[in-house]
Coordinates of C-alpha atoms in Angstrom, one line a residue:
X966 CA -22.6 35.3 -11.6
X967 CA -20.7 33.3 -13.4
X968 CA -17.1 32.1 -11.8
X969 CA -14.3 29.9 -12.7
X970 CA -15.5 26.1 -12.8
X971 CA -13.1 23.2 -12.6
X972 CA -13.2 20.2 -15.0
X973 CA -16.6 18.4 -14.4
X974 CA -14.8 15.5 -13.2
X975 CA -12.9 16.6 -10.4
X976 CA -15.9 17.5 -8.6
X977 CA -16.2 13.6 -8.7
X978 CA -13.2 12.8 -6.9
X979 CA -14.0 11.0 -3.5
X980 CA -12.3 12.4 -0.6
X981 CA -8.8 10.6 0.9
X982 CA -9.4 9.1 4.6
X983 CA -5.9 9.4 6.4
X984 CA -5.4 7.3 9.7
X985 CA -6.5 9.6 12.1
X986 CA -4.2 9.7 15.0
X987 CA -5.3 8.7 18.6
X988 CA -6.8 10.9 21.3
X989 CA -5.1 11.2 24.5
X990 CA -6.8 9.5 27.4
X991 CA -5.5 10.3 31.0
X992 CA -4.1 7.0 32.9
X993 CA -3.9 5.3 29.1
X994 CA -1.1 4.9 26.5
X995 CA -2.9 5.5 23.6
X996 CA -1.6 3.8 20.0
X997 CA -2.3 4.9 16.2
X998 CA -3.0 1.8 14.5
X999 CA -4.9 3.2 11.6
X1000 CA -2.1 3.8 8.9
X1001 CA 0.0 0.7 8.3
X1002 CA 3.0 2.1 10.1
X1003 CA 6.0 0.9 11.2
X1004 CA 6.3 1.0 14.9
X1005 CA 9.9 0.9 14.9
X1006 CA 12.4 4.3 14.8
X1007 CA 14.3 4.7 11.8
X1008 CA 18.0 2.6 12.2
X1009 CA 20.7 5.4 13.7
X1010 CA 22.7 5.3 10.4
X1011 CA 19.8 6.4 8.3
X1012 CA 19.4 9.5 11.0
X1013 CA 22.4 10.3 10.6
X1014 CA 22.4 10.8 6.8
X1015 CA 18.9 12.7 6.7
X1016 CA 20.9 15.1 9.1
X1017 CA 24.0 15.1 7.0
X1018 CA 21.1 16.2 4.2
X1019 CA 19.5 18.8 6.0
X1020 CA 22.6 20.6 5.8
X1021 CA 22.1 21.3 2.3
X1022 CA 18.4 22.2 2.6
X1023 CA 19.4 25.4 0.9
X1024 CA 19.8 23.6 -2.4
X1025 CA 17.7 21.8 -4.7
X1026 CA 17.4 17.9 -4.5
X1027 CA 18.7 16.1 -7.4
X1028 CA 15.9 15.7 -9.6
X1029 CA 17.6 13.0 -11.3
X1030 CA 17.9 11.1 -8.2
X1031 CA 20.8 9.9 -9.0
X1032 CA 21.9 8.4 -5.7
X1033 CA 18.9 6.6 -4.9
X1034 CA 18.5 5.0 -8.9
X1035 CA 21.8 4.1 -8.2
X1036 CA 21.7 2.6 -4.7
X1037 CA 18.3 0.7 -6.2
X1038 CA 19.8 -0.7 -9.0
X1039 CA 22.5 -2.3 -7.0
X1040 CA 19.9 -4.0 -5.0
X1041 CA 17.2 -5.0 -7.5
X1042 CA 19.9 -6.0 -10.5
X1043 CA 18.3 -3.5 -12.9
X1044 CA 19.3 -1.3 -14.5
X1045 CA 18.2 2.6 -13.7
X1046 CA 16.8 3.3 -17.1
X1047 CA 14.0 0.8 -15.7
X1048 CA 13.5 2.9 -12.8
X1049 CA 11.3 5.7 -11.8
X1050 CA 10.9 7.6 -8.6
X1051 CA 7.7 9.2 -7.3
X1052 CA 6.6 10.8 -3.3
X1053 CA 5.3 7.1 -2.5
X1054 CA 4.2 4.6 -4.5
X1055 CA 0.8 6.6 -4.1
X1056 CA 2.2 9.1 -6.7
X1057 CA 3.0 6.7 -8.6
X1058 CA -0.2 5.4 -9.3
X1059 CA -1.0 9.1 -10.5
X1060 CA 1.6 9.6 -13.0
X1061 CA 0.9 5.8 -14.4
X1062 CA -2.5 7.0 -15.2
X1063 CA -2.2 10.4 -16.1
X1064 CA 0.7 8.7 -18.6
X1065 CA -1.3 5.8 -19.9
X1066 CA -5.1 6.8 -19.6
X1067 CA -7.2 9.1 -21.8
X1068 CA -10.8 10.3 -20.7
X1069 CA -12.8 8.0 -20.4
X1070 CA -10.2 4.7 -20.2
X1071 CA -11.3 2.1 -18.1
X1072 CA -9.0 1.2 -15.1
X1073 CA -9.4 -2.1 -13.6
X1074 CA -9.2 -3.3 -10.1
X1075 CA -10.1 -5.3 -7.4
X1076 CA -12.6 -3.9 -4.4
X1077 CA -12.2 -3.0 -1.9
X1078 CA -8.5 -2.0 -2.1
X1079 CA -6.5 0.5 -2.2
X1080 CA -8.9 3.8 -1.5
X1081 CA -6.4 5.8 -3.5
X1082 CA -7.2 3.5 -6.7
X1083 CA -10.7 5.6 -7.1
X1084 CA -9.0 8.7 -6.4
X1085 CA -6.5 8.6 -8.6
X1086 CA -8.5 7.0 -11.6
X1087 CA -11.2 10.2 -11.4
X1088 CA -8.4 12.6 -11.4
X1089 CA -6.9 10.9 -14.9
X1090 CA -10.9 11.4 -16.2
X1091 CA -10.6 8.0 -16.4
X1092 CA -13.2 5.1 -15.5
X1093 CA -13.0 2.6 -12.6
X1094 CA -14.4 -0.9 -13.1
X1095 CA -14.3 -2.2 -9.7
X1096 CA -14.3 -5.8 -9.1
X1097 CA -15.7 -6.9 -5.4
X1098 CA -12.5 -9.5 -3.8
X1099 CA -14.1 -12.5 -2.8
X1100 CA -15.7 -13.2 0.7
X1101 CA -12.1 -14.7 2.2
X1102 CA -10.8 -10.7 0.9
X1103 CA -8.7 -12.0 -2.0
X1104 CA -8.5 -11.0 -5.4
X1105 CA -11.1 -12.6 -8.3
X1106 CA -9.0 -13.3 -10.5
X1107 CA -11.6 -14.9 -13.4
X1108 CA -13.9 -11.7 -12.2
X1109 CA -10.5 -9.9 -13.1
X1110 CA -10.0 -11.5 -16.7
X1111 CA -14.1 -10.9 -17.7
X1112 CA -14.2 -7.4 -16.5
X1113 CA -11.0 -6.5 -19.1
X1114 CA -12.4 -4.7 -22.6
X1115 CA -11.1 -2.9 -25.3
X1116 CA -11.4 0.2 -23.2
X1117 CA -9.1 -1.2 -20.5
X1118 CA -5.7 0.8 -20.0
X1119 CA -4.7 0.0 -16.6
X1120 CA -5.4 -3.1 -14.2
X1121 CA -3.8 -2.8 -10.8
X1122 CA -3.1 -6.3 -8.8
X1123 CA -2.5 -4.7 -5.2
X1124 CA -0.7 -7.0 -3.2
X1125 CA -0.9 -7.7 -0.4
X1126 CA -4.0 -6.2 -1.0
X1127 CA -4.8 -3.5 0.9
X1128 CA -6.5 -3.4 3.5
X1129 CA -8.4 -7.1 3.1
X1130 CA -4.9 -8.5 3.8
X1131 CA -4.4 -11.6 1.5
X1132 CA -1.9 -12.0 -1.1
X1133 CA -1.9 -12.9 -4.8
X1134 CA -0.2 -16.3 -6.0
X1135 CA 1.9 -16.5 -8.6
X1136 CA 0.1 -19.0 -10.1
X1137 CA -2.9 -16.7 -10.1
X1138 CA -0.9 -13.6 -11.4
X1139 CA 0.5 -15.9 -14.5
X1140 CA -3.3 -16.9 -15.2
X1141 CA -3.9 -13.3 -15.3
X1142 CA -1.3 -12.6 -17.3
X1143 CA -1.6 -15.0 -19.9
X1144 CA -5.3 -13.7 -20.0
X1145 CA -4.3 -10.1 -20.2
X1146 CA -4.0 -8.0 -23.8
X1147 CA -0.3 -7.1 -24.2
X1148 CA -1.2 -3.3 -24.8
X1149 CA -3.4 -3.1 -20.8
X1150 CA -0.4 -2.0 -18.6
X1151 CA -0.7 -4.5 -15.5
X1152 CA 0.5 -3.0 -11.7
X1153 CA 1.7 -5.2 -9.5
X1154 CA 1.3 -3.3 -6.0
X1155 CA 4.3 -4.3 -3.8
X1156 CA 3.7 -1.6 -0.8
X1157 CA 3.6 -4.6 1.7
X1158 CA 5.9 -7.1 -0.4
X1159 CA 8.7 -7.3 2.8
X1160 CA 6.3 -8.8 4.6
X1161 CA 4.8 -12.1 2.5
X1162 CA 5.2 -15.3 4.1
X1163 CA 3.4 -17.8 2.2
X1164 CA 3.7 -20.9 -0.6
X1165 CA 4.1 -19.6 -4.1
X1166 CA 5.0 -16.4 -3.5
X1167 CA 5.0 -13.6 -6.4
X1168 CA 9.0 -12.9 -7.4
X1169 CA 7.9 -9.5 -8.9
X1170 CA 11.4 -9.1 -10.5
X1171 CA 11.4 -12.3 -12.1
X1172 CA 7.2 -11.5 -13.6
X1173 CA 8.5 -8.1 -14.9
X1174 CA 11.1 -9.2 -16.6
X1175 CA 9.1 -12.1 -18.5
X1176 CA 6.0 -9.4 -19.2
X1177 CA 6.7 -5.8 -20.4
X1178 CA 3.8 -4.6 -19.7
X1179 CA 4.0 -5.2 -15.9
X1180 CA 5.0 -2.3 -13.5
X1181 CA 6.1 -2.9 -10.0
X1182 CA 5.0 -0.7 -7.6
X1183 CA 7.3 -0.6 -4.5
X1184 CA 8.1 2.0 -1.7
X1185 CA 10.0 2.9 1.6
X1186 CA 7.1 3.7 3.8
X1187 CA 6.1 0.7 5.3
X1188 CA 9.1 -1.8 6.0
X1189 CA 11.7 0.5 5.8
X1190 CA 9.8 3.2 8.1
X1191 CA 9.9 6.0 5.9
X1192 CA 6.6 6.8 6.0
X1193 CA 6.9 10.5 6.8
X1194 CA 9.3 11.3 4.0
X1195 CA 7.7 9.8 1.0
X1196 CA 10.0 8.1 -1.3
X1197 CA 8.8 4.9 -3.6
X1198 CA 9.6 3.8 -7.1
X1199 CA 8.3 1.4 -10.0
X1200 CA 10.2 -1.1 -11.7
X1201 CA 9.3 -1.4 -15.4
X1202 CA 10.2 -1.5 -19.1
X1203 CA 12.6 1.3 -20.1
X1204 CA 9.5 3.3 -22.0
X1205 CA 7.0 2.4 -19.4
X1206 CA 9.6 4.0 -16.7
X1207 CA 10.4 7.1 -18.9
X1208 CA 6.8 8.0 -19.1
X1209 CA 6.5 7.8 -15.3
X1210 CA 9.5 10.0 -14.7
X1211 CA 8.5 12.2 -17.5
X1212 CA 5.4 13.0 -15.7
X1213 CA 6.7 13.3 -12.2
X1214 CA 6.7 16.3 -10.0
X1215 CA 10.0 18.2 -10.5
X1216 CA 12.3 17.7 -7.5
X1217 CA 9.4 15.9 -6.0
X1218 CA 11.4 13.9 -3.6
X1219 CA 13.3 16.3 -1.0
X1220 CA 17.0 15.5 -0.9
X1221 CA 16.7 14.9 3.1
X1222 CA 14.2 11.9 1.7
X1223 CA 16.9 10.3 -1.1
X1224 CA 19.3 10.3 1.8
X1225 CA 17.3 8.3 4.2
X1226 CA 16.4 5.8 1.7
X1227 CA 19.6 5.4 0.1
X1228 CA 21.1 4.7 3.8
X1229 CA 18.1 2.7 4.8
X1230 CA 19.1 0.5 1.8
X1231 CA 22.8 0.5 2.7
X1232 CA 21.2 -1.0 6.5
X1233 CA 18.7 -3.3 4.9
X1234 CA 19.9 -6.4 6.9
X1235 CA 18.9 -4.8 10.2
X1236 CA 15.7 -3.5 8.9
X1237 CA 14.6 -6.4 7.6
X1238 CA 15.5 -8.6 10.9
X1239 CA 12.4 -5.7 12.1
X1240 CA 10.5 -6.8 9.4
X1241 CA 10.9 -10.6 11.2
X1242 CA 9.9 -10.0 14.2
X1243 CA 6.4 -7.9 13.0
X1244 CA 5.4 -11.0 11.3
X1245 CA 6.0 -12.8 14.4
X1246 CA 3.6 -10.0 16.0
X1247 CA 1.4 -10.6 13.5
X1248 CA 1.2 -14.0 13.4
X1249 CA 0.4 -13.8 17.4
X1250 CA -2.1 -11.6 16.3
X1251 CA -3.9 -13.5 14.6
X1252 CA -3.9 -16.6 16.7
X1253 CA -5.0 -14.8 19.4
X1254 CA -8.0 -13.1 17.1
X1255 CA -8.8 -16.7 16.3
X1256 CA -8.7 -18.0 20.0
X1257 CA -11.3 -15.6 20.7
X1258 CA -13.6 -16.6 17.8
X1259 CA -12.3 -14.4 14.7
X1260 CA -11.5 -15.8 11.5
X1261 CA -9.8 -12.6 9.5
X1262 CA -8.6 -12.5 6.4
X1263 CA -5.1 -14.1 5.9
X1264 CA -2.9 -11.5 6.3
X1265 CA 0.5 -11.0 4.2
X1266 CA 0.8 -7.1 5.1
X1267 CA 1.4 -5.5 8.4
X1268 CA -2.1 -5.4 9.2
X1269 CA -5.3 -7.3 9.6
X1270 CA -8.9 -6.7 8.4
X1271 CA -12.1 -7.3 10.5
X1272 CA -15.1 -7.7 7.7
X1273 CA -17.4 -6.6 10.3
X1274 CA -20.4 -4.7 7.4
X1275 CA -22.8 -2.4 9.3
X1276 CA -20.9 -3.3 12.8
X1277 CA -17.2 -1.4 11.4
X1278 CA -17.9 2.0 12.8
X1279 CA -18.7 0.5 16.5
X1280 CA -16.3 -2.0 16.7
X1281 CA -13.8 1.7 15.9
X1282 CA -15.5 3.5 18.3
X1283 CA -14.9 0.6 21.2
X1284 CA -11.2 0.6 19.9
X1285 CA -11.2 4.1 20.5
X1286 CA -12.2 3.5 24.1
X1287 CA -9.5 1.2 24.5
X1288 CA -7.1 3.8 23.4
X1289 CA -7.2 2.6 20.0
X1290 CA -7.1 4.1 16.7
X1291 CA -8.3 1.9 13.7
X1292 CA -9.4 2.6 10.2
X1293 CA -13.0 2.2 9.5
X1294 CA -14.4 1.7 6.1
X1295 CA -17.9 2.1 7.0
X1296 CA -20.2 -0.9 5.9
X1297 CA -17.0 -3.3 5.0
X1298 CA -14.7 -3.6 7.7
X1299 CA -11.4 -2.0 10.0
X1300 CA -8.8 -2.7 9.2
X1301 CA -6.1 -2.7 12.1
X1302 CA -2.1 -1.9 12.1
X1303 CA 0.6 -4.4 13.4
X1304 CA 1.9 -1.8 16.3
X1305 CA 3.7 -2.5 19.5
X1306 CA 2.9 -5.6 21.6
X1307 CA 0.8 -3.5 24.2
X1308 CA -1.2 -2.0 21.8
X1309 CA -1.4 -5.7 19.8
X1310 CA -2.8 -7.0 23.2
X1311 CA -5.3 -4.3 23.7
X1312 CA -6.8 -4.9 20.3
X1313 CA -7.2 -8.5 20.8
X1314 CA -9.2 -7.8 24.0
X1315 CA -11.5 -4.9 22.4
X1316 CA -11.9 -7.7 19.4
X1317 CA -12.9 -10.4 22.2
X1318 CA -15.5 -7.9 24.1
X1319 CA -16.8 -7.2 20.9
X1320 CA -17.3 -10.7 19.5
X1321 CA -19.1 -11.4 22.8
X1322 CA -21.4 -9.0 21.6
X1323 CA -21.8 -10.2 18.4
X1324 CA -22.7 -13.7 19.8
X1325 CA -24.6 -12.4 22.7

């Protein structure tokens, strides 16, 4: 009997993995280290005004966003017709394709990345052209150039690149650049830009306003510890931002969720001094990784990334033992959250037991 059939490419839309959150283990304080969060509570002033918000819940949010175009333009020095405001960068990356690429448009990026890149790109009927990061996890950026055609729409540039962990230069984004058809719009994926610490870092203001066709992708989820309220927003050219907000979700972003990040801007100091003292964690991190005989990826996000092929699933298995909770892509690697100091120790140990294995 014949029945209602969806278009033939959504069937081909590979299936989001969320950080699955940890079991409970009697005796053991178990820690989610699978989703890139920020182990920190939200600041008491930016409770405060989600409350304030809630208040109101009987009323629409401003689907202008008003407040929080505001608020952002004051801190970036732009001005708000070059802003546009999505439920997480993640949305973002849908209404950027779903604006910019017809069926069959080819979408360029590097892999592994961002597993929502593939998702979002099949959902636009669009084409990925994947390009595999190089064996230290960073972005090929000559693999980048040659794999751009006259089909190419889109190339996203996540970085810090998720979840391999290294950043772009800018001396390697302005070689892409210059290599780049004016008419390809070029993403530059900020998600984990608070937390860069390295020589010849990107200034992603200063790229988009020399190249049009660049979009910054930023949000509130990671530093800022919004995570559970979804708020992030593009920088761009004013016609590049109108077409994002003018295929957004109509009061998309709950007025509770403008609140919080409006006041977590207004307490940016003191969020970022958090934002400090993870990178100190994560810098410990990763000398005690390489004490025990692990050379990861160099890491510019909150996170770190085990290349560990066929081994991934097992080494998250052990973690789990530990009272662990990683994210596995099976036959690549796990990548593994920045979390509280406890849970930081217990990871290094799993990781040492394991390479003990490896070696033995």
């Amino acid at each position: 009997m014949a029945h209602p059939q969806p278009r033939a490419h959504v069937t081909q839309i590979p299936a989001y993995v969320p950080g699955r959150p940890p079991t409970a283990r009697p005796g053991l304080t178990s820690y989610k280290l699978s989703s890139n969060e920020n182990p920190y509570p939200p600041l008491p002033g930016v409770v405060e005004a989600a409350n304030a918000a809630v208040a109101t819940m009987n009323r629409y949010p401003d689907m202008g966003n008003a407040g929080l175009y505001d608020a952002l333009s004051a801190r970036l020095g732009v001005p708000p017709t070059q802003l546009a405001a999505g439920t997480g960068s993640v949305a973002l990356i849908y209404q950027l394709l779903t604006a910019f690429c017809d069926p069959g448009a080819e979408v360029v990026y590097a892999w592994r990345s961002f597993e929502a890149y593939p998702i979002a790109v099949t959902t636009a009927g669009a084409t990925s052209v994947q390009v595999p990061v190089t064996a230290d996890g960073r972005h090929d950026i000559p693999a980048l150039l040659a794999a751009v055609t006259d089909r190419t729409r889109v190339l996203m540039v996540c970085t810090p690149n998720n979840p391999t962990g290294p950043a772009v230069t800018r001396t390697e984004l302005d070689t892409l650049l210059a290599g780049v058809p004016p008419h390809v719009v070029v993403v530059v994926d900020e998600a984990y830009v608070e937390f860069v610490r390295m020589d010849d870092a990107i200034d992603g203001l200063v790229v988009q306003r020399a190249h049009p066709n660049v979009v910054l992708f930023r949000t509130f989820s990671k530093a800022y510890g919004l995570a559970g309220f979804r708020v992030g927003y593009a920088v761009a050219a004013p016609e590049i931002a109108a077409a994002l907000r003018a295929v957004s979700l109509p009061f998309g972003i709950s007025g509770v969720a403008q609140a919080a990040a409006v006041a977590s801007l207004a307490v940016e100091a003191a969020l970022l001094e958090r934002v400090d003292a993870l990178v100190k964690e994560r810098d410990r991190v990763v000398a005690g990784l390489r004490k025990v005989g692990w050379q990861v990826p160099e890491p510019q996000g909150n996170f770190v990334w085990f290349g560990l092929g066929d081994r991934t699933v097992e080494f998250a298995a052990a973690a789990e033992e530990a009272g662990i909770v990683v994210r596995p892509f099976a036959g690549d690697g796990a990548r593994v959250s920045i979390g509280e100091p406890e849970a930081n120790d217990r990871i290094i140990q799993v990781a040492a037991k394991f390479r003990d294995a490896l070696d033995g």
